PDB file of C-alpha atoms in Angstrom:
ATOM      1  CA  ASP A 115       0.000   0.000   0.000  1.00 62.00           C
ATOM      2  CA  ALA A 116       1.199   3.494  -0.763  1.00 79.00           C
ATOM      3  CA  GLY A 117       1.892   5.644   2.236  1.00 93.00           C
ATOM      4  CA  VAL A 118       1.107   9.304   2.670  1.00 96.00           C
ATOM      5  CA  ILE A 119       2.436  11.107  -0.379  1.00 97.00           C
ATOM      6  CA  GLN A 120       3.645  14.674  -0.153  1.00 97.00           C
ATOM      7  CA  SER A 121       4.905  17.053  -2.781  1.00 97.00           C
ATOM      8  CA  PRO A 122       7.151  18.801  -3.330  1.00 97.00           C
ATOM      9  CA  ARG A 123       9.833  17.127  -1.229  1.00 96.00           C
ATOM     10  CA  HIS A 124      12.001  20.215  -1.320  1.00 97.00           C
ATOM     11  CA  GLU A 125      11.189  23.784  -2.230  1.00 97.00           C
ATOM     12  CA  VAL A 126      13.260  26.931  -2.165  1.00 97.00           C
ATOM     13  CA  THR A 127      11.348  30.112  -2.811  1.00 97.00           C
ATOM     14  CA  GLU A 128      11.773  33.824  -2.439  1.00 97.00           C
ATOM     15  CA  MET A 129      10.077  35.824   0.237  1.00 97.00           C
ATOM     16  CA  GLY A 130       6.677  37.021  -0.884  1.00 97.00           C
ATOM     17  CA  GLN A 131       6.014  34.127  -3.208  1.00 97.00           C
ATOM     18  CA  GLU A 132       3.083  31.763  -2.811  1.00 97.00           C
ATOM     19  CA  VAL A 133       3.869  28.249  -1.698  1.00 98.00           C
ATOM     20  CA  THR A 134       1.526  25.293  -2.102  1.00 98.00           C
ATOM     21  CA  LEU A 135       2.231  21.993  -0.419  1.00 98.00           C
ATOM     22  CA  ARG A 136       0.264  18.930  -1.399  1.00 98.00           C
ATOM     23  CA  CYS A 137      -0.741  15.744   0.338  1.00 98.00           C
ATOM     24  CA  LYS A 138      -2.379  12.530  -0.752  1.00 97.00           C
ATOM     25  CA  PRO A 139      -3.562  10.518   2.259  1.00 97.00           C
ATOM     26  CA  ILE A 140      -3.522   6.772   2.612  1.00 96.00           C
ATOM     27  CA  SER A 141      -6.640   5.354   1.008  1.00 94.00           C
ATOM     28  CA  GLY A 142      -9.397   4.877   3.566  1.00 93.00           C
ATOM     29  CA  HIS A 143      -7.930   7.241   6.132  1.00 94.00           C
ATOM     30  CA  ASN A 144     -10.434   9.874   7.155  1.00 91.00           C
ATOM     31  CA  SER A 145      -8.294  12.022   9.431  1.00 92.00           C
ATOM     32  CA  LEU A 146      -5.598  14.276   8.023  1.00 95.00           C
ATOM     33  CA  PHE A 147      -3.122  16.415   9.899  1.00 95.00           C
ATOM     34  CA  TRP A 148      -0.665  19.090   8.801  1.00 97.00           C
ATOM     35  CA  TYR A 149       2.330  19.533  11.078  1.00 96.00           C
ATOM     36  CA  ARG A 150       5.255  21.920  10.955  1.00 96.00           C
ATOM     37  CA  GLN A 151       8.621  20.999  12.415  1.00 96.00           C
ATOM     38  CA  THR A 152      11.340  23.472  13.336  1.00 93.00           C
ATOM     39  CA  MET A 153      14.322  23.294  15.639  1.00 88.00           C
ATOM     40  CA  MET A 154      12.865  25.954  17.894  1.00 87.00           C
ATOM     41  CA  ARG A 155       9.299  24.722  18.195  1.00 87.00           C
ATOM     42  CA  GLY A 156       9.469  21.020  17.452  1.00 88.00           C
ATOM     43  CA  LEU A 157       6.395  19.400  15.914  1.00 92.00           C
ATOM     44  CA  GLU A 158       3.435  21.750  15.819  1.00 91.00           C
ATOM     45  CA  LEU A 159      -0.041  20.787  14.683  1.00 92.00           C
ATOM     46  CA  LEU A 160      -1.278  23.326  12.183  1.00 95.00           C
ATOM     47  CA  ILE A 161      -4.649  21.922  11.205  1.00 95.00           C
ATOM     48  CA  TYR A 162      -6.658  18.733  11.483  1.00 92.00           C
ATOM     49  CA  PHE A 163      -9.328  17.523   9.059  1.00 93.00           C
ATOM     50  CA  ASN A 164     -11.823  14.773   9.686  1.00 91.00           C
ATOM     51  CA  ASN A 165     -13.886  13.516   6.763  1.00 91.00           C
ATOM     52  CA  ASN A 166     -12.610  16.484   4.735  1.00 93.00           C
ATOM     53  CA  VAL A 167     -13.899  19.010   7.271  1.00 93.00           C
ATOM     54  CA  PRO A 168     -11.465  21.239   9.199  1.00 93.00           C
ATOM     55  CA  ILE A 169     -11.921  20.400  12.864  1.00 90.00           C
ATOM     56  CA  ASP A 170      -9.101  22.244  14.564  1.00 88.00           C
ATOM     57  CA  ASP A 171      -7.167  25.036  12.876  1.00 91.00           C
ATOM     58  CA  SER A 172      -6.029  26.738  16.057  1.00 89.00           C
ATOM     59  CA  GLY A 173      -2.435  25.974  15.165  1.00 91.00           C
ATOM     60  CA  MET A 174      -2.453  27.868  11.896  1.00 94.00           C
ATOM     61  CA  PRO A 175      -0.001  30.698  12.562  1.00 87.00           C
ATOM     62  CA  GLU A 176      -1.748  33.537  10.789  1.00 85.00           C
ATOM     63  CA  ASP A 177      -3.880  34.480   7.846  1.00 91.00           C
ATOM     64  CA  ARG A 178      -1.049  33.857   5.460  1.00 95.00           C
ATOM     65  CA  PHE A 179      -1.617  30.158   5.988  1.00 97.00           C
ATOM     66  CA  SER A 180      -4.606  28.312   4.591  1.00 97.00           C
ATOM     67  CA  ALA A 181      -5.459  24.649   4.120  1.00 97.00           C
ATOM     68  CA  LYS A 182      -8.066  22.835   2.104  1.00 97.00           C
ATOM     69  CA  MET A 183      -9.272  19.312   1.681  1.00 97.00           C
ATOM     70  CA  PRO A 184     -11.598  19.303  -1.310  1.00 96.00           C
ATOM     71  CA  ASN A 185     -11.969  15.523  -1.251  1.00 94.00           C
ATOM     72  CA  ALA A 186     -10.819  12.454   0.627  1.00 93.00           C
ATOM     73  CA  SER A 187      -7.799  12.016  -1.615  1.00 95.00           C
ATOM     74  CA  PHE A 188      -6.167  15.396  -1.549  1.00 96.00           C
ATOM     75  CA  SER A 189      -5.210  18.264   0.704  1.00 98.00           C
ATOM     76  CA  THR A 190      -3.211  21.436   0.250  1.00 98.00           C
ATOM     77  CA  LEU A 191      -1.440  23.793   2.599  1.00 98.00           C
ATOM     78  CA  LYS A 192      -0.848  27.235   1.137  1.00 98.00           C
ATOM     79  CA  ILE A 193       1.338  30.051   2.367  1.00 97.00           C
ATOM     80  CA  GLN A 194       0.798  33.433   0.772  1.00 96.00           C
ATOM     81  CA  PRO A 195       2.922  35.480   0.985  1.00 96.00           C
ATOM     82  CA  SER A 196       5.778  33.369   2.291  1.00 97.00           C
ATOM     83  CA  GLU A 197       8.336  34.709   4.750  1.00 96.00           C
ATOM     84  CA  PRO A 198      11.768  33.433   5.805  1.00 96.00           C
ATOM     85  CA  ARG A 199      10.394  32.410   9.204  1.00 95.00           C
ATOM     86  CA  ASP A 200       8.129  29.928   7.428  1.00 96.00           C
ATOM     87  CA  SER A 201      11.178  27.842   6.582  1.00 97.00           C
ATOM     88  CA  ALA A 202      10.543  24.427   8.103  1.00 97.00           C
ATOM     89  CA  VAL A 203       9.636  20.858   7.326  1.00 97.00           C
ATOM     90  CA  TYR A 204       5.916  20.445   6.761  1.00 98.00           C
ATOM     91  CA  PHE A 205       4.497  17.010   7.395  1.00 97.00           C
ATOM     92  CA  CYS A 206       1.179  15.635   6.335  1.00 97.00           C
ATOM     93  CA  ALA A 207      -0.102  12.704   8.379  1.00 96.00           C
ATOM     94  CA  THR A 208      -3.235  10.595   8.216  1.00 95.00           C
ATOM     95  CA  SER A 209      -5.099   8.044  10.296  1.00 92.00           C
ATOM     96  CA  ARG A 210      -8.180   5.905  10.114  1.00 88.00           C
ATOM     97  CA  ASP A 211     -10.607   7.137  12.767  1.00 75.00           C
ATOM     98  CA  SER A 212      -9.832   8.573  16.150  1.00 68.00           C
ATOM     99  CA  GLY A 213      -7.105   6.984  18.223  1.00 72.00           C
ATOM    100  CA  ASN A 214      -5.618   4.976  15.444  1.00 83.00           C
ATOM    101  CA  THR A 215      -2.032   5.145  14.333  1.00 90.00           C
ATOM    102  CA  ILE A 216      -1.034   8.307  12.530  1.00 92.00           C
ATOM    103  CA  TYR A 217       1.182   7.728   9.513  1.00 94.00           C
ATOM    104  CA  PHE A 218       3.412  10.504   8.272  1.00 95.00           C
ATOM    105  CA  GLY A 219       4.503  11.475   4.824  1.00 96.00           C
ATOM    106  CA  GLU A 220       8.162  12.100   4.126  1.00 95.00           C
ATOM    107  CA  GLY A 221       7.714  15.822   4.599  1.00 96.00           C
ATOM    108  CA  SER A 222       8.106  18.905   2.441  1.00 97.00           C
ATOM    109  CA  TRP A 223      11.307  20.816   3.216  1.00 97.00           C
ATOM    110  CA  LEU A 224      10.597  24.493   2.642  1.00 98.00           C
ATOM    111  CA  THR A 225      13.221  27.195   2.527  1.00 97.00           C
ATOM    112  CA  VAL A 226      12.141  30.803   2.076  1.00 97.00           C
ATOM    113  CA  VAL A 227      14.992  33.159   1.227  1.00 97.00           C
TER     114      VAL A 227
ATOM    115  CA  ALA B 262       2.153  21.888  32.191  1.00 53.00           C
ATOM    116  CA  GLN B 263       3.046  20.011  29.062  1.00 67.00           C
ATOM    117  CA  LYS B 264       0.799  17.147  28.085  1.00 91.00           C
ATOM    118  CA  VAL B 265       3.724  15.043  26.928  1.00 96.00           C
ATOM    119  CA  THR B 266       7.052  15.497  28.622  1.00 96.00           C
ATOM    120  CA  GLN B 267      10.258  14.033  27.343  1.00 96.00           C
ATOM    121  CA  ALA B 268      12.692  15.299  29.897  1.00 94.00           C
ATOM    122  CA  GLN B 269      15.797  13.985  28.159  1.00 96.00           C
ATOM    123  CA  THR B 270      16.697  16.328  25.331  1.00 94.00           C
ATOM    124  CA  GLU B 271      19.778  14.436  24.234  1.00 97.00           C
ATOM    125  CA  ILE B 272      21.305  11.130  25.234  1.00 97.00           C
ATOM    126  CA  SER B 273      24.605   9.626  24.149  1.00 97.00           C
ATOM    127  CA  VAL B 274      25.454   5.998  24.690  1.00 97.00           C
ATOM    128  CA  VAL B 275      28.171   3.709  23.497  1.00 97.00           C
ATOM    129  CA  GLU B 276      27.152   0.966  21.122  1.00 97.00           C
ATOM    130  CA  LYS B 277      25.775  -2.155  22.834  1.00 97.00           C
ATOM    131  CA  GLU B 278      24.672  -0.261  25.894  1.00 97.00           C
ATOM    132  CA  ASP B 279      21.025  -0.295  26.905  1.00 97.00           C
ATOM    133  CA  VAL B 280      19.187   3.019  26.950  1.00 98.00           C
ATOM    134  CA  THR B 281      15.781   4.094  28.219  1.00 98.00           C
ATOM    135  CA  LEU B 282      13.908   7.061  26.856  1.00 98.00           C
ATOM    136  CA  ASP B 283      11.397   8.548  29.240  1.00 97.00           C
ATOM    137  CA  CYS B 284       7.923   9.816  28.451  1.00 98.00           C
ATOM    138  CA  VAL B 285       5.460  11.229  30.955  1.00 97.00           C
ATOM    139  CA  TYR B 286       2.008  12.288  29.877  1.00 97.00           C
ATOM    140  CA  GLU B 287      -0.919  14.141  31.335  1.00 96.00           C
ATOM    141  CA  THR B 288      -4.575  13.547  30.547  1.00 93.00           C
ATOM    142  CA  ARG B 289      -7.983  13.465  32.210  1.00 90.00           C
ATOM    143  CA  ASP B 290      -9.396  11.033  29.680  1.00 89.00           C
ATOM    144  CA  THR B 291      -9.913   7.405  30.597  1.00 89.00           C
ATOM    145  CA  THR B 292      -9.521   6.349  26.990  1.00 89.00           C
ATOM    146  CA  TYR B 293      -6.400   7.539  25.265  1.00 92.00           C
ATOM    147  CA  TYR B 294      -3.561   6.262  23.116  1.00 92.00           C
ATOM    148  CA  LEU B 295       0.171   6.558  23.337  1.00 94.00           C
ATOM    149  CA  PHE B 296       2.699   6.352  20.526  1.00 95.00           C
ATOM    150  CA  TRP B 297       6.392   6.331  19.883  1.00 97.00           C
ATOM    151  CA  TYR B 298       7.909   7.524  16.617  1.00 97.00           C
ATOM    152  CA  LYS B 299      11.470   7.480  15.356  1.00 97.00           C
ATOM    153  CA  GLN B 300      12.936  10.251  13.203  1.00 96.00           C
ATOM    154  CA  PRO B 301      16.312   9.200  11.755  1.00 95.00           C
ATOM    155  CA  PRO B 302      18.685  11.753  10.231  1.00 93.00           C
ATOM    156  CA  SER B 303      16.971  11.304   6.871  1.00 91.00           C
ATOM    157  CA  GLY B 304      13.971  13.109   8.377  1.00 91.00           C
ATOM    158  CA  GLU B 305      10.981  10.839   7.978  1.00 92.00           C
ATOM    159  CA  LEU B 306       8.811   9.984  10.979  1.00 94.00           C
ATOM    160  CA  VAL B 307       8.535   6.259  11.479  1.00 95.00           C
ATOM    161  CA  PHE B 308       5.807   4.728  13.612  1.00 94.00           C
ATOM    162  CA  LEU B 309       7.110   2.334  16.278  1.00 96.00           C
ATOM    163  CA  ILE B 310       4.264   1.484  18.608  1.00 93.00           C
ATOM    164  CA  ARG B 311       0.712   2.349  19.652  1.00 92.00           C
ATOM    165  CA  ARG B 312      -0.730   1.496  23.029  1.00 92.00           C
ATOM    166  CA  ASN B 313      -4.245   2.135  24.324  1.00 90.00           C
ATOM    167  CA  SER B 314      -4.935   3.158  27.880  1.00 92.00           C
ATOM    168  CA  PHE B 315      -6.570  -0.135  28.808  1.00 91.00           C
ATOM    169  CA  ASP B 316      -3.610  -2.259  27.854  1.00 87.00           C
ATOM    170  CA  GLU B 317      -0.814  -1.997  30.383  1.00 85.00           C
ATOM    171  CA  GLN B 318       1.044  -5.029  29.196  1.00 84.00           C
ATOM    172  CA  ASN B 319       4.620  -4.304  28.386  1.00 85.00           C
ATOM    173  CA  GLU B 320       5.646  -4.984  24.849  1.00 87.00           C
ATOM    174  CA  ILE B 321       8.845  -6.277  23.357  1.00 88.00           C
ATOM    175  CA  SER B 322       9.793  -6.131  19.720  1.00 89.00           C
ATOM    176  CA  GLY B 323      13.297  -7.338  19.080  1.00 93.00           C
ATOM    177  CA  ARG B 324      15.683  -4.987  20.858  1.00 95.00           C
ATOM    178  CA  TYR B 325      12.866  -2.541  21.601  1.00 96.00           C
ATOM    179  CA  SER B 326      10.628  -2.702  24.642  1.00 95.00           C
ATOM    180  CA  TRP B 327       8.032  -0.418  26.122  1.00 95.00           C
ATOM    181  CA  ASN B 328       6.927  -0.029  29.717  1.00 95.00           C
ATOM    182  CA  PHE B 329       3.493   1.512  30.206  1.00 95.00           C
ATOM    183  CA  GLN B 330       2.582   2.452  33.776  1.00 94.00           C
ATOM    184  CA  LYS B 331      -0.692   4.282  34.293  1.00 93.00           C
ATOM    185  CA  SER B 332       0.067   4.796  37.975  1.00 93.00           C
ATOM    186  CA  THR B 333       2.938   7.091  37.059  1.00 95.00           C
ATOM    187  CA  SER B 334       1.548   8.248  33.692  1.00 96.00           C
ATOM    188  CA  SER B 335       4.653   7.029  31.973  1.00 96.00           C
ATOM    189  CA  PHE B 336       5.338   5.211  28.736  1.00 96.00           C
ATOM    190  CA  ASN B 337       9.060   4.570  28.605  1.00 97.00           C
ATOM    191  CA  PHE B 338      10.987   3.094  25.719  1.00 97.00           C
ATOM    192  CA  THR B 339      14.067   0.920  26.140  1.00 97.00           C
ATOM    193  CA  ILE B 340      16.539  -0.066  23.463  1.00 97.00           C
ATOM    194  CA  THR B 341      18.654  -3.058  24.404  1.00 97.00           C
ATOM    195  CA  ALA B 342      22.133  -3.465  22.991  1.00 97.00           C
ATOM    196  CA  SER B 343      21.965  -0.194  21.118  1.00 97.00           C
ATOM    197  CA  GLN B 344      23.341   0.097  17.612  1.00 97.00           C
ATOM    198  CA  VAL B 345      24.528   3.041  15.559  1.00 97.00           C
ATOM    199  CA  VAL B 346      21.414   2.733  13.399  1.00 96.00           C
ATOM    200  CA  ASP B 347      19.350   3.568  16.463  1.00 97.00           C
ATOM    201  CA  SER B 348      20.713   7.106  16.371  1.00 97.00           C
ATOM    202  CA  ALA B 349      17.663   9.294  15.807  1.00 97.00           C
ATOM    203  CA  VAL B 350      15.201  11.598  17.473  1.00 97.00           C
ATOM    204  CA  TYR B 351      12.443   9.705  19.238  1.00 98.00           C
ATOM    205  CA  PHE B 352       9.040  11.239  19.832  1.00 97.00           C
ATOM    206  CA  CYS B 353       6.394  10.205  22.302  1.00 97.00           C
ATOM    207  CA  ALA B 354       2.806  11.234  21.507  1.00 95.00           C
ATOM    208  CA  LEU B 355      -0.568  11.232  23.224  1.00 94.00           C
ATOM    209  CA  SER B 356      -3.902  10.953  21.432  1.00 91.00           C
ATOM    210  CA  GLU B 357      -6.987  12.077  23.314  1.00 88.00           C
ATOM    211  CA  GLU B 358     -10.562  12.572  22.341  1.00 79.00           C
ATOM    212  CA  GLY B 359     -11.087  16.262  21.805  1.00 69.00           C
ATOM    213  CA  SER B 360     -14.358  18.152  21.716  1.00 65.00           C
ATOM    214  CA  GLY B 361     -16.845  16.590  19.363  1.00 65.00           C
ATOM    215  CA  GLY B 362     -15.209  13.196  19.668  1.00 65.00           C
ATOM    216  CA  TYR B 363     -12.320  14.050  17.419  1.00 76.00           C
ATOM    217  CA  GLN B 364      -8.695  13.149  17.787  1.00 79.00           C
ATOM    218  CA  LYS B 365      -6.351  15.488  19.580  1.00 82.00           C
ATOM    219  CA  VAL B 366      -2.723  14.489  19.281  1.00 87.00           C
ATOM    220  CA  THR B 367       0.132  16.026  21.201  1.00 89.00           C
ATOM    221  CA  PHE B 368       3.777  15.257  20.578  1.00 92.00           C
ATOM    222  CA  GLY B 369       6.645  15.604  23.006  1.00 94.00           C
ATOM    223  CA  ILE B 370       9.666  17.658  22.022  1.00 93.00           C
ATOM    224  CA  GLY B 371      11.656  14.554  21.256  1.00 95.00           C
ATOM    225  CA  THR B 372      14.786  12.921  22.629  1.00 97.00           C
ATOM    226  CA  LYS B 373      17.845  12.875  20.433  1.00 97.00           C
ATOM    227  CA  LEU B 374      19.715   9.627  20.836  1.00 98.00           C
ATOM    228  CA  GLN B 375      23.275   9.309  19.658  1.00 97.00           C
ATOM    229  CA  VAL B 376      24.840   5.876  19.663  1.00 97.00           C
ATOM    230  CA  ILE B 377      28.604   6.088  19.503  1.00 97.00           C
ATOM    231  CA  PRO B 378      30.444   3.220  17.836  1.00 95.00           C
TER     232      PRO B 378
END
């Protein structure tokens, strides 16, 4: 079975540009999480979807960040405009129902210069 | 107070030594789940184990073992006869039922383990 698929794996962009990160969850998983990992803050939950509906977006840093899940097979995390402090690894993770194991994608390594 | 506390930020051991990574959690739920993940230098997060709050049996998987004690709210992870390939950051996580019955997952800050050959 394919795991959680994220793209791009690496992105370098200039400050002010729009960044879109993509995630394809494991088939059948109805919970999807976006995490950000930095040295300073560790793993932070940005947003959590259940059955394509955003349940908890309290971790989204500011209005520059937005996330969508138009269907069960796809989610995006968008940063517009990007800033150097957004440089981090962004992980998408999914699980089947509450309490079950969360499986992570390989991460999208974002550098904003 | 943190919900998941990994007090050891970094640990160094010499190869073949045993090492225990500590995890203390805090929750008011009676039903919850605990996890350990490994993040090697390559960066991916690898699932190691999931334990529900009603199962206090210790688990062993090869050189890995886990000790779950509800009385002390701890879920410690021991690596026996450590190897260089065990060098990684290890994360403990707690999954609770948030408002509306949805999953609320909190990760610890991680423990960086370095195994020296």
